[in-house]
Coordinates of N, CA and C in Angstrom, one line a residue:
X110 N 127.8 89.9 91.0 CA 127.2 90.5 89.8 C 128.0 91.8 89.6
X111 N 128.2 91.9 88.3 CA 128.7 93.9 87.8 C 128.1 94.4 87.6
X112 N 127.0 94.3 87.9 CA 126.1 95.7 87.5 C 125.9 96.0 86.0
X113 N 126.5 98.1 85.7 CA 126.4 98.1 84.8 C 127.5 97.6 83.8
X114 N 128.8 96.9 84.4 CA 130.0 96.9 84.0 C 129.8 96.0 82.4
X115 N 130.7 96.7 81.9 CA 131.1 96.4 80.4 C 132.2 95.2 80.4
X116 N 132.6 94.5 79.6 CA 133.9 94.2 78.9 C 134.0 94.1 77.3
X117 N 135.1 94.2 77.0 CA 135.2 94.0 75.7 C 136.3 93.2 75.3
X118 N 135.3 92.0 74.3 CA 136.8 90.7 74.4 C 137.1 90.6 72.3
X119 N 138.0 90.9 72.2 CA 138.6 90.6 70.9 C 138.6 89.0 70.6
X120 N 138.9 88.8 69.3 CA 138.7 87.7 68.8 C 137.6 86.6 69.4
X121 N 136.6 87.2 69.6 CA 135.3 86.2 70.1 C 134.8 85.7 69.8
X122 N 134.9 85.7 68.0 CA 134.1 85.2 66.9 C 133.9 82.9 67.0
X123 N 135.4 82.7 68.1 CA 135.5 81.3 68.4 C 136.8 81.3 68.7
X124 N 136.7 80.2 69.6 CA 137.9 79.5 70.3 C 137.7 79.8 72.0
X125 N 139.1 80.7 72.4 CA 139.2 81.0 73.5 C 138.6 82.4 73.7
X126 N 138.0 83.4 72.7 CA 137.5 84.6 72.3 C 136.1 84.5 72.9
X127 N 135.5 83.1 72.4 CA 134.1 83.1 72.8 C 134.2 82.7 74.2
X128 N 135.5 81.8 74.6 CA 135.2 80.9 75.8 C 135.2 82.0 77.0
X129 N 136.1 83.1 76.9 CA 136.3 84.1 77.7 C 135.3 85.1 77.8
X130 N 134.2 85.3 76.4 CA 132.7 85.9 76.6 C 132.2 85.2 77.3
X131 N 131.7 83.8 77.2 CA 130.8 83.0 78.2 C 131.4 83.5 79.5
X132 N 132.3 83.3 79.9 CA 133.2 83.3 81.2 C 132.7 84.2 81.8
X133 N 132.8 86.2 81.0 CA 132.4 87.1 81.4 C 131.2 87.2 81.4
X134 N 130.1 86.3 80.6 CA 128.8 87.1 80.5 C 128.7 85.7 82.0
X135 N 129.3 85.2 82.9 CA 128.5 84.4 83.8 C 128.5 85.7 84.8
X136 N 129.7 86.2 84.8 CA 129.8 86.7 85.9 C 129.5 88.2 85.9
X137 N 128.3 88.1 85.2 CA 127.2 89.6 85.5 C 127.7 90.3 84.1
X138 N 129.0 90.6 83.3 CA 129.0 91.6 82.5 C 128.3 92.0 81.3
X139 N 128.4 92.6 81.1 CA 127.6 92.9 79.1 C 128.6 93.0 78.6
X140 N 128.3 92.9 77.1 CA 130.0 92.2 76.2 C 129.8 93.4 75.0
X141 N 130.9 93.6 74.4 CA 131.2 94.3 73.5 C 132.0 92.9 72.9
X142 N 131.6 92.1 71.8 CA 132.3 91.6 70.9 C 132.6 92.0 69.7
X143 N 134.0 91.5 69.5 CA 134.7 92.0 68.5 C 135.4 91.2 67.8
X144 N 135.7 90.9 66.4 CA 136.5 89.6 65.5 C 135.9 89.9 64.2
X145 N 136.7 89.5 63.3 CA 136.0 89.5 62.2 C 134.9 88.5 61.3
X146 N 134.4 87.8 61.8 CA 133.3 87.1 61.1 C 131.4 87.3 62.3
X147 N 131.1 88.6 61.5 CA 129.7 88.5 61.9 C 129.2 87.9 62.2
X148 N 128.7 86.6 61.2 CA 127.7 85.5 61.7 C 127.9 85.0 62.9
X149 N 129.5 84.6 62.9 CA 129.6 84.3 64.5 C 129.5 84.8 65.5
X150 N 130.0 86.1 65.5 CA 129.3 87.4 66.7 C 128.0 86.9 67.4
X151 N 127.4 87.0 65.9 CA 126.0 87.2 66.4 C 125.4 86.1 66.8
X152 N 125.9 85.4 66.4 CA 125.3 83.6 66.8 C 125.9 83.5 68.3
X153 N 126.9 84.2 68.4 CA 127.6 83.8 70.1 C 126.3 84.7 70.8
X154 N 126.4 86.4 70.8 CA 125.6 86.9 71.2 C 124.2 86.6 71.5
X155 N 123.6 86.1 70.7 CA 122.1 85.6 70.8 C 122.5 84.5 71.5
X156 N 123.1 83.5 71.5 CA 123.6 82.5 72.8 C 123.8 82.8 74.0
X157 N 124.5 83.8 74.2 CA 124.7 84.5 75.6 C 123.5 85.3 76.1
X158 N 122.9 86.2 75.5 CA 121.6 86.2 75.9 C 120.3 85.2 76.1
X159 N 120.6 84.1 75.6 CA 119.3 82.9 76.2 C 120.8 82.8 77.7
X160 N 121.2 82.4 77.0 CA 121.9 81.6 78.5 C 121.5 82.5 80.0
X161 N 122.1 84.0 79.4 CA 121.4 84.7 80.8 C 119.6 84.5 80.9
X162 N 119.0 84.4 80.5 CA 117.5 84.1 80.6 C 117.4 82.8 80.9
X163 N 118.3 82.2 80.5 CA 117.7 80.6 81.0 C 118.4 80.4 82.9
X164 N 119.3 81.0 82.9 CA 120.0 80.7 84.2 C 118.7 81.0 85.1
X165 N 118.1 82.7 84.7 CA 117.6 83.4 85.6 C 116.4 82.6 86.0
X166 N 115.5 81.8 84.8 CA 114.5 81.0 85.1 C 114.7 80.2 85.6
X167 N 116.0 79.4 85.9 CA 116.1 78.1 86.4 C 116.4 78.4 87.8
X168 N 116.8 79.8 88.3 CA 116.6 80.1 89.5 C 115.9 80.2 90.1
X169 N 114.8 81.2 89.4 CA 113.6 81.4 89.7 C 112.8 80.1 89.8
X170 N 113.1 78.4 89.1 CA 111.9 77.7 90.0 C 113.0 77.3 90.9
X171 N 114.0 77.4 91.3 CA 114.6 76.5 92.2 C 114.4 77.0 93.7
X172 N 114.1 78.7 93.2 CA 113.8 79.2 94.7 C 112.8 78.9 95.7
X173 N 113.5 78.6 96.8 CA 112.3 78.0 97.5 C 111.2 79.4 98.5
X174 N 112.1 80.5 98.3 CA 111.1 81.2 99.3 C 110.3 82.2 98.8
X175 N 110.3 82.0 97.7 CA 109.2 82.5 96.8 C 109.1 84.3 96.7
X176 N 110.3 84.4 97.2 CA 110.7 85.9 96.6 C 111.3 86.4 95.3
X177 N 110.5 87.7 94.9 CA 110.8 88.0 93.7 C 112.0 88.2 93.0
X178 N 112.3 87.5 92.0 CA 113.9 88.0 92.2 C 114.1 88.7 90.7
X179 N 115.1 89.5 91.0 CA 114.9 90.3 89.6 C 115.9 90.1 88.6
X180 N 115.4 90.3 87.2 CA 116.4 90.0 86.0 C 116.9 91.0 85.4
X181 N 118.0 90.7 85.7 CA 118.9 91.7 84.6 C 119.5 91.4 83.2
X182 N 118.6 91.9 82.0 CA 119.4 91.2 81.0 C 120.6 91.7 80.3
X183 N 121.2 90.7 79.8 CA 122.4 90.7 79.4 C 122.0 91.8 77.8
X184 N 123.3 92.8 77.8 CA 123.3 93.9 76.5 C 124.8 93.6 76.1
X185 N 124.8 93.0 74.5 CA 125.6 93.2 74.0 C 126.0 94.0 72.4
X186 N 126.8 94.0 72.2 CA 127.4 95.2 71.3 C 128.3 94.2 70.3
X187 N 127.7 94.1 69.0 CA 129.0 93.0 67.8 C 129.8 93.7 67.0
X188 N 130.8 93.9 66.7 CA 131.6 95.1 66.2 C 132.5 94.1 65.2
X189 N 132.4 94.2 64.2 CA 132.9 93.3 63.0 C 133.8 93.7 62.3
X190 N 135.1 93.1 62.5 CA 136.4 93.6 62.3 C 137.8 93.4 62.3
X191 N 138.5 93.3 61.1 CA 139.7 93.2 61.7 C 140.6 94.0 62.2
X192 N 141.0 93.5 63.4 CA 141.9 94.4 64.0 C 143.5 94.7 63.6
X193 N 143.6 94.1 62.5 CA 144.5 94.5 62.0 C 145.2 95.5 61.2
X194 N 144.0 96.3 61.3 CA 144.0 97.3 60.2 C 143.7 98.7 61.3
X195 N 145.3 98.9 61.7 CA 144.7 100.3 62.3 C 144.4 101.3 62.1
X196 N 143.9 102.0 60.9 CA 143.4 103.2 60.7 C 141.7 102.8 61.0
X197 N 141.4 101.4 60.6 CA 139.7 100.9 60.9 C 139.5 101.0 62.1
X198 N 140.7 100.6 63.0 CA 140.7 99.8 64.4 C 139.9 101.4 65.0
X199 N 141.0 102.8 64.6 CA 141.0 104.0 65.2 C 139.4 104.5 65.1
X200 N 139.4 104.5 63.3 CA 138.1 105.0 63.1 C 136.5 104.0 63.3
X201 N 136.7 102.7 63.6 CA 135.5 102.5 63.1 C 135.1 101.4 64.5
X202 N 135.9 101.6 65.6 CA 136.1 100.2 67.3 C 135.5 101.9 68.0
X203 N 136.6 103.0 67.6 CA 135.9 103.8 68.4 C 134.5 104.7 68.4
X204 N 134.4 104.8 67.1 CA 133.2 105.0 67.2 C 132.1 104.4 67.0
X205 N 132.2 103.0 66.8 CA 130.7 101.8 67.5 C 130.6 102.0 69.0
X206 N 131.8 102.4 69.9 CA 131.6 102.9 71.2 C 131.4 103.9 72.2
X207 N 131.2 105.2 70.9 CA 131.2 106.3 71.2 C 129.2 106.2 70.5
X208 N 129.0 105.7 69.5 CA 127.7 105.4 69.5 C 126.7 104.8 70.3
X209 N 127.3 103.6 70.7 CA 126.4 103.5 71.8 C 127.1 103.9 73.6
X210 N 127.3 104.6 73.0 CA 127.5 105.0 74.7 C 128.5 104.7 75.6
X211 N 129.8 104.0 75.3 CA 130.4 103.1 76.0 C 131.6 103.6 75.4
X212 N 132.4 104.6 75.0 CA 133.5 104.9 75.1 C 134.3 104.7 76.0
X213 N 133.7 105.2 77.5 CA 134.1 105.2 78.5 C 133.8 104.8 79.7
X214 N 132.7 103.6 79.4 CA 132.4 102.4 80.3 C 132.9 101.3 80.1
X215 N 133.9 100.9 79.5 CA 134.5 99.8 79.5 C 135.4 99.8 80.4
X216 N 135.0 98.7 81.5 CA 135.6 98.1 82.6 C 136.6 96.9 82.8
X217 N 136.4 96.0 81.7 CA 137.2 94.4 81.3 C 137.5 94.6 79.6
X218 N 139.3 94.3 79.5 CA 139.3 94.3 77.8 C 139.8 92.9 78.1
X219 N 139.5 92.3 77.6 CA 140.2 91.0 77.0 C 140.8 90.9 75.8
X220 N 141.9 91.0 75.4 CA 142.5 91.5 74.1 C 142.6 90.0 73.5
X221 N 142.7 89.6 72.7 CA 142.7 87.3 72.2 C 142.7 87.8 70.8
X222 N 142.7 88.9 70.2 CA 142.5 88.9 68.4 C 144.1 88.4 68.7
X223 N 144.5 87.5 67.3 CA 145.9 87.8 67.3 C 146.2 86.9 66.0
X224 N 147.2 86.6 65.3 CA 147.9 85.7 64.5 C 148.7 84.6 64.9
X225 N 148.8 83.8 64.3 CA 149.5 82.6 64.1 C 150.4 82.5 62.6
X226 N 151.4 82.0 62.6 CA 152.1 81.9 61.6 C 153.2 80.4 61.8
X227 N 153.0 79.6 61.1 CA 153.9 77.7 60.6 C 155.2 78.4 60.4
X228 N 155.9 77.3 60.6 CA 157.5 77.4 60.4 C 158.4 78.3 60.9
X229 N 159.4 78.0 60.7 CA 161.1 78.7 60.9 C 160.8 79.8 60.9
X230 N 160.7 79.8 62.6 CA 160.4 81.3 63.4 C 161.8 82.4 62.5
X231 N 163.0 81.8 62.0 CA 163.6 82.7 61.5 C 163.3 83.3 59.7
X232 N 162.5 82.0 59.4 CA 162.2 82.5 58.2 C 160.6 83.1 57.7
X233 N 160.3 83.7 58.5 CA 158.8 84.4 58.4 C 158.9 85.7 58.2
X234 N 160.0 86.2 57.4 CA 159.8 87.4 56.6 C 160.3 88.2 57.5
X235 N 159.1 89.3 57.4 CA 159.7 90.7 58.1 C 159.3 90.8 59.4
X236 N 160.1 90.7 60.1 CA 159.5 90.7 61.6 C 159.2 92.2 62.2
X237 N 159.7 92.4 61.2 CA 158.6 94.2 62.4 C 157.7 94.4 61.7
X238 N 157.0 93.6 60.5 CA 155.2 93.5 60.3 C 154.4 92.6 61.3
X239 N 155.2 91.8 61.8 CA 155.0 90.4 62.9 C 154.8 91.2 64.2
X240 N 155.7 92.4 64.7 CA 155.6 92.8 65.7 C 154.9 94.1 65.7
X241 N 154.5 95.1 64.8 CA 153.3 95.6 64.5 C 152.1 95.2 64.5
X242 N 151.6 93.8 64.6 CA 150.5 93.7 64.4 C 149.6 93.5 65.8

């Protein structure tokens, strides 16, 4: 378990974003998600918190020696956004984490926001907007 440890995983909204929240919230963390489509944030997040509640119950009857065992629930943080836009990234990632508290408790980043782009890797325009991003 991590205790009070933080991570914060980009593009979590689905795919490998969420698969790497699940991953982190098994192994004890609280999540700071981040991606641009809310609904899904929040639909992952309220997921991840039954899941830590359900684990903990399903421990709790499995135990045979009938000691108390205590729950730690899962705190997460949905931050709605694209990361593509760095003057938002500056003004508006850091301070959702300067609000709640966690500017400087983030212990795991999992960075996964990213783009994709079809075709002739030579013909996709300008490539130092490709490598800015």
């Amino acid at each position: 378990s991590h205790g009070e440890s933080w991570a914060l995983v980009t593009g979590a909204s689905s795919g490998i974003g969420a698969e790497i929240a699940r991953e982190l919230e098994q192994e004890g963390f609280h999540l700071v998600l981040v991606g641009r489509r809310a609904q899904a944030l929040e639909r992952l997040s309220r997921e991840l918190v039954a899941n830590r509640r359900d684990a903990f119950l399903n421990r709790t009857l499995q135990s045979t020696k009938g000691e108390p065992m205590e729950y730690r629930s899962l705190r997460t943080e949905v931050v709605s956004m694209d990361l593509a836009n760095r003057s938002l990234l500056e003004a508006s990632l850091v301070a959702r984490l300067e609000e709640a508290g966690l500017r400087h408790k983030i212990d795991v980043l999992a960075l996964n926001a990213g783009v994709g782009v079809c075709g002739d890797f030579l013909d996709e325009g300008d490539p130092m907007h490709t490598l800015d991003l």
